[in-house]
Amino acid sequence: MAIRQIVKVNNGKEVLANTSKPVEQFDSKLADLIDDMLDTMVAANGVGLAAVQVGILKRVFVVCVDGETAYEFVNPQIVGTVGEQCETEGCLSVPGVQGVVKRPQKVTVKAQDRYGKEFEITVDGLFARAVCHENDHLNGVLFDSKIMQDDSK
Ligand code: NI
């Protein structure tokens, strides 16, 4: 396990704009990647991290919203959403930027774990927000493109 360097917009905007590819090999290399992503996320005090953020264009992200239980998602698909929430977001790859983004209140995700086993989970609140944010990374989308305009300014 190791901490990897996080790709940031000021030195890797092109990398971050890529669409990640589905994982086909559930091997030790994938397990190492996920372990490193977990270490990297924790070291950076993040609640989520996508593989593209460490320069690997695979459809993988990790999320940990309570500081204790980490979840890993391989080849995730958001198959259902309920409601909406508007909260402030940031991103480890976009330092110094925060903004309000509209996300579903609740999302249902189908994904695989590191061994290829399929699962489905429904999450809400911050967890749902993190899943949507990280899933966007897999499609080359950064949260700052979704920041809501503040009409009061
Ligand atoms: Ni991010």
Coordinates of N, CA, C and O in Angstrom, one line a residue, residues 38-121:
L38 N -7.3 4.1 -1.4 CA -7.8 4.3 0.0 C -6.8 5.0 0.8 O -7.1 6.0 1.5
D39 N -5.5 4.6 0.8 CA -4.4 5.3 1.5 C -4.3 6.8 1.1 O -4.2 7.7 1.9
T40 N -4.4 7.0 -0.2 CA -4.3 8.3 -0.7 C -5.4 9.2 -0.3 O -5.2 10.4 0.1
M41 N -6.6 8.7 -0.3 CA -7.8 9.4 0.1 C -7.7 9.8 1.6 O -8.0 11.0 1.9
V42 N -7.3 8.9 2.4 CA -7.3 9.1 3.8 C -6.2 10.2 4.1 O -6.4 11.1 4.9
A43 N -5.0 10.0 3.5 CA -3.9 10.9 3.7 C -4.3 12.4 3.3 O -3.8 13.3 3.9
A44 N -5.2 12.5 2.3 CA -5.6 13.8 1.8 C -6.8 14.3 2.5 O -7.3 15.4 2.1
N45 N -7.3 13.6 3.5 CA -8.6 13.9 4.2 C -9.7 14.1 3.2 O -10.6 14.9 3.4
G46 N -9.8 13.2 2.2 CA -10.9 13.3 1.3 C -12.0 12.3 1.7 O -11.8 11.4 2.4
V47 N -13.2 12.5 1.1 CA -14.3 11.6 1.3 C -14.5 10.7 0.1 O -15.3 9.7 0.2
G48 N -13.7 11.0 -0.9 CA -13.8 10.1 -2.1 C -12.7 10.3 -3.0 O -12.0 11.4 -3.0
L49 N -12.4 9.3 -3.9 CA -11.3 9.5 -4.8 C -11.5 8.5 -6.0 O -11.9 7.4 -5.8
A50 N -11.4 9.0 -7.2 CA -11.5 8.2 -8.4 C -10.1 7.9 -9.0 O -9.2 8.6 -8.8
A51 N -10.1 6.7 -9.7 CA -8.8 6.3 -10.2 C -8.1 7.3 -11.1 O -6.9 7.4 -11.0
V52 N -8.9 8.0 -11.8 CA -8.3 9.0 -12.7 C -7.5 10.1 -12.0 O -6.6 10.7 -12.5
Q53 N -7.9 10.3 -10.7 CA -7.2 11.3 -9.9 C -5.8 10.8 -9.5 O -5.1 11.6 -9.0
V54 N -5.5 9.5 -9.6 CA -4.1 9.1 -9.5 C -3.6 8.7 -10.8 O -2.6 7.9 -10.9
G55 N -4.2 9.2 -11.9 CA -3.7 9.0 -13.2 C -4.0 7.7 -13.9 O -3.4 7.3 -14.9
I56 N -4.9 6.9 -13.3 CA -5.3 5.6 -13.9 C -6.7 5.7 -14.4 O -7.7 5.9 -13.7
L57 N -6.8 5.5 -15.8 CA -8.1 5.6 -16.4 C -9.0 4.4 -16.4 O -9.3 3.8 -17.4
K58 N -9.3 4.0 -15.2 CA -10.2 2.8 -14.9 C -11.4 3.2 -14.2 O -11.3 4.1 -13.3
R59 N -12.5 2.6 -14.4 CA -13.8 2.9 -13.8 C -13.8 2.4 -12.3 O -14.4 1.3 -12.1
V60 N -13.1 3.1 -11.5 CA -13.0 2.7 -10.1 C -13.0 3.9 -9.2 O -12.4 4.9 -9.6
F61 N -13.8 3.9 -8.1 CA -13.6 5.0 -7.1 C -13.9 4.4 -5.7 O -14.4 3.3 -5.6
V62 N -13.4 5.2 -4.7 CA -13.5 4.8 -3.3 C -14.2 6.0 -2.6 O -14.1 7.1 -3.0
V63 N -15.0 5.6 -1.6 CA -15.7 6.6 -0.8 C -15.7 6.3 0.6 O -15.8 5.1 1.0
C64 N -15.4 7.3 1.5 CA -15.5 7.0 2.9 C -16.1 8.3 3.5 O -15.3 9.3 3.6
V65 N -17.3 8.3 3.9 CA -17.9 9.6 4.4 C -17.9 9.7 5.9 O -18.1 10.8 6.5
D66 N -17.7 8.6 6.7 CA -17.7 8.7 8.1 C -16.3 8.5 8.8 O -16.2 8.5 10.0
G67 N -15.3 8.5 8.0 CA -13.9 8.3 8.5 C -13.6 6.9 9.0 O -12.6 6.7 9.5
E68 N -14.6 6.0 8.8 CA -14.4 4.6 9.3 C -14.6 3.6 8.3 O -13.7 2.7 8.1
T69 N -15.7 3.6 7.6 CA -16.1 2.5 6.7 C -15.9 3.0 5.2 O -16.5 3.9 4.8
A70 N -14.9 2.4 4.6 CA -14.6 2.7 3.2 C -15.3 1.8 2.2 O -15.4 0.6 2.5
Y71 N -15.8 2.3 1.1 CA -16.5 1.5 0.1 C -15.7 1.7 -1.2 O -15.2 2.7 -1.5
E72 N -15.6 0.6 -1.9 CA -15.0 0.6 -3.2 C -16.0 0.2 -4.3 O -16.8 -0.7 -4.1
F73 N -15.9 0.9 -5.4 CA -16.8 0.7 -6.5 C -16.1 0.5 -7.8 O -15.3 1.4 -8.2
V74 N -16.2 -0.6 -8.4 CA -15.6 -0.9 -9.7 C -16.7 -1.1 -10.7 O -17.7 -1.7 -10.5
N75 N -16.5 -0.4 -11.8 CA -17.5 -0.4 -12.9 C -18.9 0.0 -12.4 O -19.9 -0.6 -12.7
P76 N -18.9 1.1 -11.6 CA -20.2 1.5 -11.1 C -21.2 2.1 -12.1 O -20.8 2.6 -13.1
Q77 N -22.5 1.9 -11.8 CA -23.5 2.5 -12.6 C -24.6 3.0 -11.6 O -25.1 2.2 -10.8
I78 N -25.0 4.2 -11.8 CA -26.0 4.8 -11.0 C -27.3 4.4 -11.7 O -27.6 4.8 -12.8
V79 N -28.1 3.6 -11.0 CA -29.3 3.0 -11.6 C -30.6 3.6 -11.1 O -31.7 3.3 -11.6
G80 N -30.5 4.5 -10.1 CA -31.7 5.2 -9.6 C -31.3 6.4 -8.8 O -30.3 6.4 -8.1
T81 N -32.2 7.4 -8.9 CA -32.0 8.6 -8.0 C -33.3 9.1 -7.5 O -34.3 8.8 -8.1
V82 N -33.2 9.7 -6.3 CA -34.5 10.2 -5.7 C -34.1 11.6 -5.1 O -33.1 11.8 -4.5
G83 N -35.0 12.6 -5.4 CA -34.9 13.9 -4.8 C -33.7 14.7 -5.3 O -33.0 14.3 -6.2
E84 N -33.4 15.7 -4.5 CA -32.2 16.5 -4.8 C -31.7 17.2 -3.5 O -32.5 17.4 -2.5
Q85 N -30.5 17.6 -3.6 CA -29.8 18.3 -2.5 C -28.9 19.3 -3.1 O -28.3 19.1 -4.1
C86 N -28.7 20.4 -2.4 CA -27.8 21.5 -2.9 C -26.8 21.8 -1.7 O -27.2 22.4 -0.7
E87 N -25.6 21.3 -1.8 CA -24.6 21.5 -0.8 C -23.3 21.9 -1.4 O -23.0 21.7 -2.6
T88 N -22.4 22.4 -0.5 CA -21.1 22.9 -1.0 C -20.2 21.7 -1.2 O -20.1 20.7 -0.4
E89 N -19.4 21.7 -2.3 CA -18.5 20.6 -2.7 C -17.1 21.1 -3.0 O -17.0 22.3 -3.3
G90 N -16.2 20.3 -2.8 CA -14.8 20.6 -3.2 C -14.3 19.3 -3.9 O -14.9 18.3 -3.9
C91 N -13.0 19.4 -4.3 CA -12.4 18.2 -5.0 C -10.9 18.3 -4.7 O -10.3 19.3 -4.9
L92 N -10.3 17.1 -4.4 CA -8.9 17.0 -4.2 C -8.1 17.4 -5.4 O -6.9 17.8 -5.3
S93 N -8.7 17.3 -6.6 CA -8.0 17.7 -7.8 C -8.2 19.1 -8.2 O -7.6 19.6 -9.2
V94 N -9.1 19.8 -7.5 CA -9.4 21.2 -7.8 C -9.1 22.1 -6.6 O -10.1 22.5 -5.9
P95 N -7.9 22.3 -6.2 CA -7.5 22.9 -4.9 C -8.1 24.4 -4.9 O -8.1 25.1 -5.9
G96 N -8.6 24.7 -3.7 CA -9.0 26.1 -3.5 C -10.3 26.5 -4.0 O -10.7 27.7 -4.0
V97 N -11.0 25.6 -4.6 CA -12.4 25.9 -5.2 C -13.4 25.1 -4.4 O -13.3 23.9 -4.2
Q98 N -14.5 25.9 -4.1 CA -15.7 25.2 -3.5 C -16.9 25.9 -4.1 O -16.8 27.0 -4.5
G99 N -17.9 25.1 -4.2 CA -19.2 25.7 -4.7 C -20.3 24.8 -4.5 O -20.2 23.6 -4.2
V100 N -21.5 25.4 -4.6 CA -22.7 24.6 -4.4 C -23.1 23.9 -5.6 O -23.2 24.4 -6.7
V101 N -23.3 22.5 -5.5 CA -23.7 21.7 -6.6 C -25.0 21.0 -6.3 O -25.2 20.5 -5.2
K102 N -25.9 20.9 -7.3 CA -27.2 20.2 -7.1 C -26.9 18.7 -7.4 O -26.4 18.4 -8.5
R103 N -27.3 17.8 -6.5 CA -27.1 16.4 -6.6 C -28.4 15.7 -6.2 O -29.2 16.3 -5.4
P104 N -28.6 14.4 -6.5 CA -29.8 13.7 -6.0 C -29.6 13.5 -4.5 O -28.5 13.4 -4.0
Q105 N -30.7 13.4 -3.7 CA -30.6 13.2 -2.3 C -30.2 11.7 -2.0 O -29.6 11.4 -1.1
K106 N -30.7 10.9 -2.9 CA -30.5 9.4 -2.7 C -30.1 8.8 -4.1 O -30.7 9.2 -5.1
V107 N -29.1 7.9 -4.1 CA -28.8 7.2 -5.3 C -28.7 5.7 -5.1 O -28.2 5.3 -4.0
T108 N -29.1 4.9 -6.1 CA -28.8 3.5 -6.0 C -27.7 3.2 -7.1 O -27.8 3.6 -8.2
V109 N -26.7 2.5 -6.6 CA -25.5 2.2 -7.5 C -25.4 0.7 -7.6 O -25.4 0.0 -6.6
K110 N -25.2 0.2 -8.8 CA -24.7 -1.1 -9.0 C -23.3 -1.1 -9.4 O -22.8 -0.2 -10.1
A111 N -22.5 -2.0 -8.8 CA -21.0 -2.0 -9.0 C -20.5 -3.4 -8.7 O -21.2 -4.3 -8.4
Q112 N -19.2 -3.5 -8.9 CA -18.5 -4.7 -8.5 C -17.4 -4.4 -7.4 O -17.0 -3.2 -7.3
D113 N -17.1 -5.3 -6.6 CA -16.0 -5.1 -5.7 C -14.7 -5.5 -6.4 O -14.7 -5.9 -7.6
R114 N -13.6 -5.5 -5.7 CA -12.2 -5.8 -6.3 C -12.1 -7.2 -6.8 O -11.2 -7.5 -7.5
Y115 N -13.0 -8.1 -6.4 CA -13.0 -9.5 -6.8 C -13.9 -9.7 -8.0 O -14.0 -10.9 -8.5
G116 N -14.7 -8.7 -8.4 CA -15.6 -8.9 -9.5 C -17.0 -9.2 -9.0 O -17.9 -9.3 -9.9
K117 N -17.2 -9.3 -7.7 CA -18.5 -9.6 -7.2 C -19.5 -8.4 -7.3 O -19.1 -7.3 -6.9
E118 N -20.6 -8.6 -7.9 CA -21.6 -7.5 -8.1 C -22.3 -7.2 -6.8 O -22.7 -8.1 -6.1
F119 N -22.6 -6.0 -6.6 CA -23.5 -5.6 -5.5 C -24.3 -4.3 -5.9 O -24.0 -3.7 -6.9
E120 N -25.3 -4.1 -5.1 CA -26.1 -2.9 -5.3 C -26.3 -2.2 -3.9 O -26.5 -2.9 -2.9
I121 N -26.2 -0.9 -3.9 CA -26.3 -0.2 -2.6 C -27.1 1.1 -2.9 O -26.9 1.7 -3.9

